[in-house]
């Protein structure tokens, strides 16, 4: 893996990890994991499993947001390289 790709992954994954942790704290402060419903049926996972699934979902959502931000921050030279 190139150094450029490693730095891009760090820029995407680290802030999204921090935000996912904060989002999970806020979400589960107001929502009891044992009272969640998925597609109209109660969720029968343990609290630990519910917290883990919630964290991964928040992390993926935040990572998608970070990746989109990085994608739209490209310069015009990166998008349309000029031939030499």
Coordinates of N, CA and C in Angstrom, one line a residue:
X1 N 0.9 -1.2 0.0 CA 0.0 0.0 0.0 C 0.9 1.2 0.0
X2 N 0.6 2.2 -0.8 CA 1.4 3.4 -1.0 C 1.3 4.3 0.2
X3 N 2.2 5.1 0.4 CA 2.2 6.1 1.5 C 1.0 7.1 1.4
X4 N 0.7 7.4 0.1 CA -0.4 8.3 -0.2 C -1.7 7.7 0.3
X5 N -1.9 6.4 0.0 CA -3.1 5.7 0.4 C -3.2 5.5 1.9
X6 N -2.1 5.3 2.5 CA -2.1 5.1 4.0 C -2.5 6.4 4.7
X7 N -2.0 7.5 4.2 CA -2.4 8.8 4.8 C -3.8 9.2 4.5
X8 N -4.4 8.8 3.4 CA -5.8 9.1 3.1 C -6.7 8.2 4.0
X9 N -6.3 7.0 4.2 CA -7.1 6.1 5.1 C -7.1 6.6 6.5
X10 N -5.9 7.1 7.0 CA -5.9 7.7 8.3 C -6.7 8.9 8.4
X11 N -6.7 9.8 7.4 CA -7.5 11.0 7.4 C -9.0 10.7 7.4
X12 N -9.4 9.5 6.8 CA -10.8 9.2 6.8 C -11.2 8.4 8.1
X13 N -10.4 7.4 8.5 CA -10.8 6.5 9.5 C -10.7 7.1 11.0
X14 N -9.6 7.8 11.2 CA -9.4 8.3 12.6 C -10.5 9.3 13.0
X15 N -10.8 10.4 12.3 CA -11.9 11.3 12.7 C -13.2 10.6 12.8
X16 N -13.5 9.7 11.8 CA -14.8 9.0 11.8 C -14.9 8.1 13.1
X17 N -13.8 7.5 13.5 CA -13.8 6.7 14.7 C -14.1 7.5 15.9
X18 N -13.5 8.7 16.0 CA -13.8 9.6 17.2 C -15.3 10.0 17.2
X19 N -15.8 10.4 16.0 CA -17.1 10.9 15.9 C -18.1 9.7 16.1
X20 N -17.8 8.5 15.7 CA -18.7 7.4 15.9 C -18.8 7.1 17.4
X21 N -17.7 7.2 18.1 CA -17.7 7.1 19.6 C -18.6 8.1 20.3
X22 N -18.5 9.3 19.8 CA -19.3 10.4 20.4 C -20.8 10.2 20.0
X23 N -21.1 9.8 18.8 CA -22.5 9.6 18.3 C -23.1 8.4 19.1
X24 N -22.3 7.4 19.4 CA -22.9 6.3 20.1 C -23.2 6.7 21.6
X25 N -22.3 7.5 22.2 CA -22.6 7.9 23.5 C -23.9 8.7 23.6
X26 N -24.0 9.6 22.6 CA -25.2 10.5 22.6 C -26.5 9.6 22.3
X27 N -26.4 8.8 21.3 CA -27.5 7.9 20.9 C -28.0 7.0 22.0
X28 N -27.1 6.3 22.7 CA -27.5 5.4 23.7 C -27.7 6.0 25.1
X29 N -27.4 7.3 25.2 CA -27.9 8.0 26.4 C -29.4 8.2 26.4
X30 N -30.0 8.3 25.2 CA -31.4 8.5 25.1 C -32.2 7.2 24.7
X31 N -31.5 6.2 24.2 CA -32.2 5.0 23.7 C -31.7 3.8 24.5
X32 N -32.6 3.0 25.0 CA -32.2 1.8 25.7 C -32.0 0.7 24.7
X33 N -30.9 0.0 24.7 CA -30.7 -1.0 23.7 C -31.6 -2.2 23.7
X34 N -32.3 -2.4 24.8 CA -33.2 -3.5 25.0 C -34.6 -3.1 24.4
X35 N -34.8 -1.9 24.1 CA -36.1 -1.4 23.6 C -36.1 -1.0 22.1
X36 N -35.0 -1.4 21.4 CA -34.9 -1.1 20.0 C -35.8 -2.0 19.2
X37 N -36.3 -1.5 18.1 CA -37.0 -2.2 17.1 C -36.4 -2.1 15.8
X38 N -36.3 -3.2 15.0 CA -35.8 -3.3 13.7 C -36.8 -3.9 12.8
X39 N -37.3 -3.1 11.8 CA -38.3 -3.5 10.9 C -39.6 -4.0 11.6
X40 N -39.9 -3.3 12.7 CA -41.2 -3.6 13.4 C -41.1 -4.7 14.4
X41 N -39.9 -5.3 14.5 CA -39.8 -6.4 15.5 C -38.7 -6.0 16.5
X42 N -38.9 -6.4 17.8 CA -37.9 -6.1 18.8 C -36.5 -6.8 18.5
X43 N -35.5 -6.1 18.8 CA -34.1 -6.6 18.7 C -33.8 -7.4 19.9
X44 N -33.4 -8.7 19.6 CA -33.1 -9.6 20.7 C -31.6 -9.9 20.8
X45 N -30.8 -8.9 20.7 CA -29.3 -9.0 20.9 C -29.0 -8.6 22.3
X46 N -27.8 -9.0 22.7 CA -27.3 -8.6 24.1 C -27.0 -7.1 24.0
X47 N -26.8 -6.5 25.1 CA -26.5 -5.0 25.1 C -25.1 -4.8 24.5
X48 N -24.2 -5.7 24.8 CA -22.9 -5.5 24.2 C -22.9 -5.7 22.7
X49 N -23.7 -6.6 22.2 CA -23.8 -6.8 20.7 C -24.5 -5.6 20.1
X50 N -25.5 -5.0 20.8 CA -26.2 -3.8 20.3 C -25.3 -2.6 20.2
X51 N -24.5 -2.5 21.3 CA -23.5 -1.3 21.3 C -22.5 -1.5 20.2
X52 N -22.0 -2.7 20.0 CA -21.0 -3.0 19.0 C -21.5 -2.7 17.6
X53 N -22.7 -3.2 17.3 CA -23.3 -3.0 16.0 C -23.6 -1.5 15.7
X54 N -24.1 -0.9 16.8 CA -24.3 0.6 16.7 C -23.1 1.3 16.4
X55 N -22.0 1.0 17.1 CA -20.7 1.7 16.9 C -20.2 1.5 15.5
X56 N -20.3 0.2 15.0 CA -19.8 0.0 13.6 C -20.7 0.7 12.6
X57 N -22.0 0.8 12.8 CA -22.9 1.5 11.9 C -22.5 3.0 11.9
X58 N -22.3 3.6 13.1 CA -22.0 5.0 13.2 C -20.6 5.2 12.5
X59 N -19.7 4.3 12.7 CA -18.3 4.5 12.2 C -18.4 4.4 10.6
X60 N -19.2 3.5 10.1 CA -19.3 3.5 8.6 C -20.0 4.7 8.1
X61 N -21.0 5.2 8.8 CA -21.6 6.5 8.3 C -20.7 7.7 8.4
X62 N -19.9 7.8 9.5 CA -19.0 8.9 9.6 C -17.8 8.7 8.6
X63 N -17.4 7.5 8.3 CA -16.3 7.2 7.4 C -16.8 7.6 6.0
X64 N -18.0 7.3 5.6 CA -18.5 7.7 4.3 C -18.6 9.2 4.2
X65 N -18.9 9.9 5.3 CA -18.9 11.4 5.3 C -17.5 11.9 5.1
X66 N -16.6 11.4 5.8 CA -15.2 11.8 5.7 C -14.6 11.5 4.3
X67 N -15.0 10.4 3.7 CA -14.5 10.0 2.4 C -15.1 11.0 1.3
X68 N -16.4 11.3 1.5 CA -17.0 12.3 0.6 C -16.3 13.6 0.7
X69 N -16.0 14.1 1.9 CA -15.4 15.3 2.1 C -14.0 15.3 1.4
X70 N -13.2 14.3 1.6 CA -11.9 14.2 0.9 C -12.1 14.1 -0.6
X71 N -13.1 13.4 -1.1 CA -13.3 13.4 -2.5 C -13.6 14.7 -3.1
X72 N -14.4 15.5 -2.5 CA -14.8 16.8 -3.0 C -13.8 17.9 -2.7
X73 N -12.7 17.6 -2.0 CA -11.7 18.6 -1.7 C -10.6 18.5 -2.8
X74 N -10.7 17.6 -3.8 CA -9.7 17.5 -4.8 C -9.5 18.8 -5.6
X75 N -8.3 19.1 -6.0 CA -8.1 20.3 -6.8 C -8.5 20.0 -8.3
X76 N -8.6 21.1 -9.1 CA -8.9 20.9 -10.5 C -7.8 20.2 -11.2
X77 N -6.5 20.4 -10.7 CA -5.4 19.7 -11.4 C -5.4 18.2 -11.1
X78 N -6.0 17.8 -10.0 CA -6.1 16.3 -9.7 C -7.2 15.7 -10.5
X79 N -8.3 16.5 -10.8 CA -9.4 16.0 -11.5 C -9.1 15.9 -13.0
X80 N -8.5 17.0 -13.5 CA -8.2 17.1 -14.9 C -6.7 17.4 -15.2
X81 N -5.9 16.3 -15.1 CA -4.5 16.5 -15.3 C -4.2 17.0 -16.7
X82 N -3.3 17.9 -16.8 CA -2.9 18.4 -18.2 C -1.7 17.6 -18.7
X83 N -1.8 17.2 -20.0 CA -0.6 16.4 -20.5 C 0.6 17.3 -20.6
X84 N 1.8 16.7 -20.5 CA 3.0 17.5 -20.6 C 3.3 18.0 -21.9

